[in-house]
Amino acid sequence: MRDSDYGIIAFENTHSAMTAERVLTGLLDFILMPTPREIAAGCGIAMRLSLEAVPEALAQLDTAGFDSSLRQAYRIITDDGAPRAEALPG
C-alpha cells in the first residue's frame, strides 16, 4: 500500500451521506468531500477516511441500521499520479 492510498465511502444520495456523517461523527476520523470522478455514484458527496478505518465505518453504519445498498466503499490508488478506484467488499 502506498501512503497516498485511502478509503472512500460513496453514497447514492445526499440524505445518506448526511446520515452516515451523523452516525460516524465522534467515532472515526473522516472528512466529507466531493465524490472523486473515478467513482460513479448518485451523490456528489463522499466520505474520505483511512483504509484501516473503512471496515469499522461500515460496521458502525450497519449497526445503526444504515441501508447498505445506499453506499459503496472504495480504495483510491494513485499510480504514476493517476488515481483509480477499486471497489471494496461490504
PDB file of N, CA and C in Angstrom, residues 8-66:
ATOM      1  N   ILE A   8     -12.661   5.551   0.532  1.00  0.00           N
ATOM      2  CA  ILE A   8     -13.792   6.432   0.221  1.00  0.00           C
ATOM      3  C   ILE A   8     -15.062   5.622   0.427  1.00  0.00           C
ATOM      4  N   ILE A   9     -16.050   6.239   1.015  1.00  0.00           N
ATOM      5  CA  ILE A   9     -17.392   5.665   1.019  1.00  0.00           C
ATOM      6  C   ILE A   9     -18.251   6.632   0.217  1.00  0.00           C
ATOM      7  N   ALA A  10     -18.796   6.146  -0.884  1.00  0.00           N
ATOM      8  CA  ALA A  10     -19.657   6.948  -1.753  1.00  0.00           C
ATOM      9  C   ALA A  10     -21.114   6.601  -1.450  1.00  0.00           C
ATOM     10  N   PHE A  11     -21.998   7.563  -1.680  1.00  0.00           N
ATOM     11  CA  PHE A  11     -23.403   7.407  -1.314  1.00  0.00           C
ATOM     12  C   PHE A  11     -24.315   7.630  -2.509  1.00  0.00           C
ATOM     13  N   GLU A  12     -25.490   7.021  -2.442  1.00  0.00           N
ATOM     14  CA  GLU A  12     -26.467   7.141  -3.522  1.00  0.00           C
ATOM     15  C   GLU A  12     -27.221   8.464  -3.495  1.00  0.00           C
ATOM     16  N   ASN A  13     -27.291   9.096  -2.317  1.00  0.00           N
ATOM     17  CA  ASN A  13     -27.987  10.378  -2.230  1.00  0.00           C
ATOM     18  C   ASN A  13     -27.425  11.195  -1.070  1.00  0.00           C
ATOM     19  N   THR A  14     -27.720  12.482  -1.085  1.00  0.00           N
ATOM     20  CA  THR A  14     -27.193  13.390  -0.066  1.00  0.00           C
ATOM     21  C   THR A  14     -27.700  13.034   1.320  1.00  0.00           C
ATOM     22  N   HIS A  15     -28.954  12.633   1.430  1.00  0.00           N
ATOM     23  CA  HIS A  15     -29.512  12.250   2.731  1.00  0.00           C
ATOM     24  C   HIS A  15     -28.689  11.114   3.350  1.00  0.00           C
ATOM     25  N   SER A  16     -28.304  10.140   2.546  1.00  0.00           N
ATOM     26  CA  SER A  16     -27.487   9.022   3.043  1.00  0.00           C
ATOM     27  C   SER A  16     -26.125   9.507   3.525  1.00  0.00           C
ATOM     28  N   ALA A  17     -25.520  10.424   2.792  1.00  0.00           N
ATOM     29  CA  ALA A  17     -24.219  10.962   3.197  1.00  0.00           C
ATOM     30  C   ALA A  17     -24.332  11.692   4.532  1.00  0.00           C
ATOM     31  N   MET A  18     -25.387  12.473   4.702  1.00  0.00           N
ATOM     32  CA  MET A  18     -25.572  13.221   5.947  1.00  0.00           C
ATOM     33  C   MET A  18     -25.889  12.281   7.119  1.00  0.00           C
ATOM     34  N   THR A  19     -26.644  11.223   6.850  1.00  0.00           N
ATOM     35  CA  THR A  19     -26.935  10.234   7.890  1.00  0.00           C
ATOM     36  C   THR A  19     -25.651   9.538   8.331  1.00  0.00           C
ATOM     37  N   ALA A  20     -24.822   9.143   7.371  1.00  0.00           N
ATOM     38  CA  ALA A  20     -23.548   8.492   7.703  1.00  0.00           C
ATOM     39  C   ALA A  20     -22.658   9.434   8.504  1.00  0.00           C
ATOM     40  N   GLU A  21     -22.642  10.696   8.133  1.00  0.00           N
ATOM     41  CA  GLU A  21     -21.849  11.673   8.889  1.00  0.00           C
ATOM     42  C   GLU A  21     -22.322  11.731  10.338  1.00  0.00           C
ATOM     43  N   ARG A  22     -23.619  11.784  10.535  1.00  0.00           N
ATOM     44  CA  ARG A  22     -24.187  11.847  11.887  1.00  0.00           C
ATOM     45  C   ARG A  22     -23.812  10.596  12.697  1.00  0.00           C
ATOM     46  N   VAL A  23     -23.890   9.419  12.074  1.00  0.00           N
ATOM     47  CA  VAL A  23     -23.580   8.159  12.765  1.00  0.00           C
ATOM     48  C   VAL A  23     -22.104   8.082  13.153  1.00  0.00           C
ATOM     49  N   LEU A  24     -21.211   8.518  12.269  1.00  0.00           N
ATOM     50  CA  LEU A  24     -19.777   8.288  12.470  1.00  0.00           C
ATOM     51  C   LEU A  24     -19.034   9.426  13.170  1.00  0.00           C
ATOM     52  N   THR A  25     -19.671  10.589  13.281  1.00  0.00           N
ATOM     53  CA  THR A  25     -19.016  11.709  13.963  1.00  0.00           C
ATOM     54  C   THR A  25     -18.708  11.327  15.407  1.00  0.00           C
ATOM     55  N   GLY A  26     -17.474  11.539  15.796  1.00  0.00           N
ATOM     56  CA  GLY A  26     -17.027  11.209  17.146  1.00  0.00           C
ATOM     57  C   GLY A  26     -16.518   9.787  17.296  1.00  0.00           C
ATOM     58  N   LEU A  27     -16.781   8.941  16.301  1.00  0.00           N
ATOM     59  CA  LEU A  27     -16.313   7.556  16.354  1.00  0.00           C
ATOM     60  C   LEU A  27     -15.048   7.340  15.531  1.00  0.00           C
ATOM     61  N   LEU A  28     -14.983   7.995  14.381  1.00  0.00           N
ATOM     62  CA  LEU A  28     -13.859   7.818  13.455  1.00  0.00           C
ATOM     63  C   LEU A  28     -13.445   9.163  12.877  1.00  0.00           C
ATOM     64  N   ASP A  29     -12.209   9.253  12.433  1.00  0.00           N
ATOM     65  CA  ASP A  29     -11.739  10.448  11.736  1.00  0.00           C
ATOM     66  C   ASP A  29     -12.067  10.306  10.255  1.00  0.00           C
ATOM     67  N   PHE A  30     -12.737  11.300   9.708  1.00  0.00           N
ATOM     68  CA  PHE A  30     -13.086  11.319   8.290  1.00  0.00           C
ATOM     69  C   PHE A  30     -13.321  12.753   7.871  1.00  0.00           C
ATOM     70  N   ILE A  31     -13.364  12.963   6.568  1.00  0.00           N
ATOM     71  CA  ILE A  31     -13.797  14.249   6.033  1.00  0.00           C
ATOM     72  C   ILE A  31     -14.808  13.976   4.932  1.00  0.00           C
ATOM     73  N   LEU A  32     -15.751  14.881   4.774  1.00  0.00           N
ATOM     74  CA  LEU A  32     -16.655  14.824   3.636  1.00  0.00           C
ATOM     75  C   LEU A  32     -16.019  15.620   2.514  1.00  0.00           C
ATOM     76  N   MET A  33     -16.169  15.124   1.311  1.00  0.00           N
ATOM     77  CA  MET A  33     -15.529  15.743   0.155  1.00  0.00           C
ATOM     78  C   MET A  33     -16.357  15.442  -1.089  1.00  0.00           C
ATOM     79  N   PRO A  34     -16.095  16.139  -2.191  1.00  0.00           N
ATOM     80  CA  PRO A  34     -16.762  15.772  -3.440  1.00  0.00           C
ATOM     81  C   PRO A  34     -16.372  14.347  -3.838  1.00  0.00           C
ATOM     82  N   THR A  35     -17.317  13.613  -4.381  1.00  0.00           N
ATOM     83  CA  THR A  35     -17.033  12.251  -4.840  1.00  0.00           C
ATOM     84  C   THR A  35     -15.998  12.309  -5.964  1.00  0.00           C
ATOM     85  N   PRO A  36     -14.911  11.552  -5.852  1.00  0.00           N
ATOM     86  CA  PRO A  36     -13.907  11.554  -6.925  1.00  0.00           C
ATOM     87  C   PRO A  36     -14.530  11.150  -8.262  1.00  0.00           C
ATOM     88  N   ARG A  37     -14.065  11.746  -9.316  1.00  0.00           N
ATOM     89  CA  ARG A  37     -14.652  11.480 -10.643  1.00  0.00           C
ATOM     90  C   ARG A  37     -14.444  10.038 -11.099  1.00  0.00           C
ATOM     91  N   GLU A  38     -13.512   9.331 -10.464  1.00  0.00           N
ATOM     92  CA  GLU A  38     -13.279   7.921 -10.796  1.00  0.00           C
ATOM     93  C   GLU A  38     -14.407   7.022 -10.298  1.00  0.00           C
ATOM     94  N   ILE A  39     -15.305   7.575  -9.502  1.00  0.00           N
ATOM     95  CA  ILE A  39     -16.398   6.804  -8.909  1.00  0.00           C
ATOM     96  C   ILE A  39     -17.724   7.323  -9.445  1.00  0.00           C
ATOM     97  N   ALA A  40     -18.538   6.415  -9.958  1.00  0.00           N
ATOM     98  CA  ALA A  40     -19.887   6.780 -10.395  1.00  0.00           C
ATOM     99  C   ALA A  40     -20.836   6.499  -9.243  1.00  0.00           C
ATOM    100  N   ALA A  41     -21.407   7.547  -8.692  1.00  0.00           N
ATOM    101  CA  ALA A  41     -22.352   7.405  -7.582  1.00  0.00           C
ATOM    102  C   ALA A  41     -23.468   8.410  -7.791  1.00  0.00           C
ATOM    103  N   GLY A  42     -24.598   8.162  -7.164  1.00  0.00           N
ATOM    104  CA  GLY A  42     -25.747   9.036  -7.324  1.00  0.00           C
ATOM    105  C   GLY A  42     -25.617  10.356  -6.608  1.00  0.00           C
ATOM    106  N   CYS A  43     -24.621  10.488  -5.753  1.00  0.00           N
ATOM    107  CA  CYS A  43     -24.465  11.678  -4.924  1.00  0.00           C
ATOM    108  C   CYS A  43     -23.077  12.258  -5.125  1.00  0.00           C
ATOM    109  N   GLY A  44     -22.960  13.555  -5.037  1.00  0.00           N
ATOM    110  CA  GLY A  44     -21.676  14.214  -5.201  1.00  0.00           C
ATOM    111  C   GLY A  44     -20.874  14.315  -3.921  1.00  0.00           C
ATOM    112  N   ILE A  45     -21.363  13.716  -2.827  1.00  0.00           N
ATOM    113  CA  ILE A  45     -20.671  13.781  -1.543  1.00  0.00           C
ATOM    114  C   ILE A  45     -20.136  12.397  -1.188  1.00  0.00           C
ATOM    115  N   ALA A  46     -18.880  12.353  -0.770  1.00  0.00           N
ATOM    116  CA  ALA A  46     -18.255  11.101  -0.342  1.00  0.00           C
ATOM    117  C   ALA A  46     -17.538  11.333   0.980  1.00  0.00           C
ATOM    118  N   MET A  47     -17.224  10.251   1.648  1.00  0.00           N
ATOM    119  CA  MET A  47     -16.505  10.296   2.918  1.00  0.00           C
ATOM    120  C   MET A  47     -15.105   9.736   2.683  1.00  0.00           C
ATOM    121  N   ARG A  48     -14.098  10.520   3.033  1.00  0.00           N
ATOM    122  CA  ARG A  48     -12.706  10.064   2.910  1.00  0.00           C
ATOM    123  C   ARG A  48     -12.195   9.688   4.297  1.00  0.00           C
ATOM    124  N   LEU A  49     -11.576   8.515   4.382  1.00  0.00           N
ATOM    125  CA  LEU A  49     -11.019   8.045   5.638  1.00  0.00           C
ATOM    126  C   LEU A  49      -9.867   7.099   5.340  1.00  0.00           C
ATOM    127  N   SER A  50      -9.138   6.723   6.362  1.00  0.00           N
ATOM    128  CA  SER A  50      -8.023   5.803   6.141  1.00  0.00           C
ATOM    129  C   SER A  50      -8.569   4.444   5.705  1.00  0.00           C
ATOM    130  N   LEU A  51      -7.761   3.721   4.962  1.00  0.00           N
ATOM    131  CA  LEU A  51      -8.169   2.372   4.551  1.00  0.00           C
ATOM    132  C   LEU A  51      -8.458   1.491   5.758  1.00  0.00           C
ATOM    133  N   GLU A  52      -7.661   1.660   6.806  1.00  0.00           N
ATOM    134  CA  GLU A  52      -7.836   0.844   8.010  1.00  0.00           C
ATOM    135  C   GLU A  52      -9.167   1.123   8.700  1.00  0.00           C
ATOM    136  N   ALA A  53      -9.715   2.319   8.532  1.00  0.00           N
ATOM    137  CA  ALA A  53     -10.964   2.696   9.196  1.00  0.00           C
ATOM    138  C   ALA A  53     -12.209   2.267   8.423  1.00  0.00           C
ATOM    139  N   VAL A  54     -12.066   1.889   7.159  1.00  0.00           N
ATOM    140  CA  VAL A  54     -13.239   1.548   6.341  1.00  0.00           C
ATOM    141  C   VAL A  54     -14.057   0.400   6.939  1.00  0.00           C
ATOM    142  N   PRO A  55     -13.465  -0.740   7.317  1.00  0.00           N
ATOM    143  CA  PRO A  55     -14.288  -1.824   7.880  1.00  0.00           C
ATOM    144  C   PRO A  55     -15.059  -1.397   9.130  1.00  0.00           C
ATOM    145  N   GLU A  56     -14.428  -0.615   9.995  1.00  0.00           N
ATOM    146  CA  GLU A  56     -15.108  -0.140  11.205  1.00  0.00           C
ATOM    147  C   GLU A  56     -16.247   0.811  10.848  1.00  0.00           C
ATOM    148  N   ALA A  57     -16.021   1.687   9.876  1.00  0.00           N
ATOM    149  CA  ALA A  57     -17.074   2.610   9.444  1.00  0.00           C
ATOM    150  C   ALA A  57     -18.278   1.838   8.911  1.00  0.00           C
ATOM    151  N   LEU A  58     -18.026   0.844   8.074  1.00  0.00           N
ATOM    152  CA  LEU A  58     -19.129   0.053   7.513  1.00  0.00           C
ATOM    153  C   LEU A  58     -19.858  -0.716   8.611  1.00  0.00           C
ATOM    154  N   ALA A  59     -19.114  -1.255   9.570  1.00  0.00           N
ATOM    155  CA  ALA A  59     -19.733  -1.986  10.683  1.00  0.00           C
ATOM    156  C   ALA A  59     -20.600  -1.056  11.527  1.00  0.00           C
ATOM    157  N   GLN A  60     -20.114   0.143  11.795  1.00  0.00           N
ATOM    158  CA  GLN A  60     -20.896   1.109  12.579  1.00  0.00           C
ATOM    159  C   GLN A  60     -22.168   1.513  11.834  1.00  0.00           C
ATOM    160  N   LEU A  61     -22.062   1.712  10.530  1.00  0.00           N
ATOM    161  CA  LEU A  61     -23.245   2.059   9.736  1.00  0.00           C
ATOM    162  C   LEU A  61     -24.252   0.912   9.752  1.00  0.00           C
ATOM    163  N   ASP A  62     -23.772  -0.319   9.603  1.00  0.00           N
ATOM    164  CA  ASP A  62     -24.664  -1.483   9.649  1.00  0.00           C
ATOM    165  C   ASP A  62     -25.360  -1.581  11.002  1.00  0.00           C
ATOM    166  N   THR A  63     -24.608  -1.375  12.082  1.00  0.00           N
ATOM    167  CA  THR A  63     -25.171  -1.434  13.434  1.00  0.00           C
ATOM    168  C   THR A  63     -26.260  -0.382  13.621  1.00  0.00           C
ATOM    169  N   ALA A  64     -26.077   0.775  12.984  1.00  0.00           N
ATOM    170  CA  ALA A  64     -27.055   1.862  13.093  1.00  0.00           C
ATOM    171  C   ALA A  64     -28.263   1.651  12.182  1.00  0.00           C
ATOM    172  N   GLY A  65     -28.271   0.556  11.416  1.00  0.00           N
ATOM    173  CA  GLY A  65     -29.398   0.265  10.536  1.00  0.00           C
ATOM    174  C   GLY A  65     -29.331   0.967   9.189  1.00  0.00           C
ATOM    175  N   PHE A  66     -28.153   1.437   8.805  1.00  0.00           N
ATOM    176  CA  PHE A  66     -27.962   2.117   7.528  1.00  0.00           C
ATOM    177  C   PHE A  66     -28.127   1.110   6.390  1.00  0.00           C
TER     178      PHE A  66
END
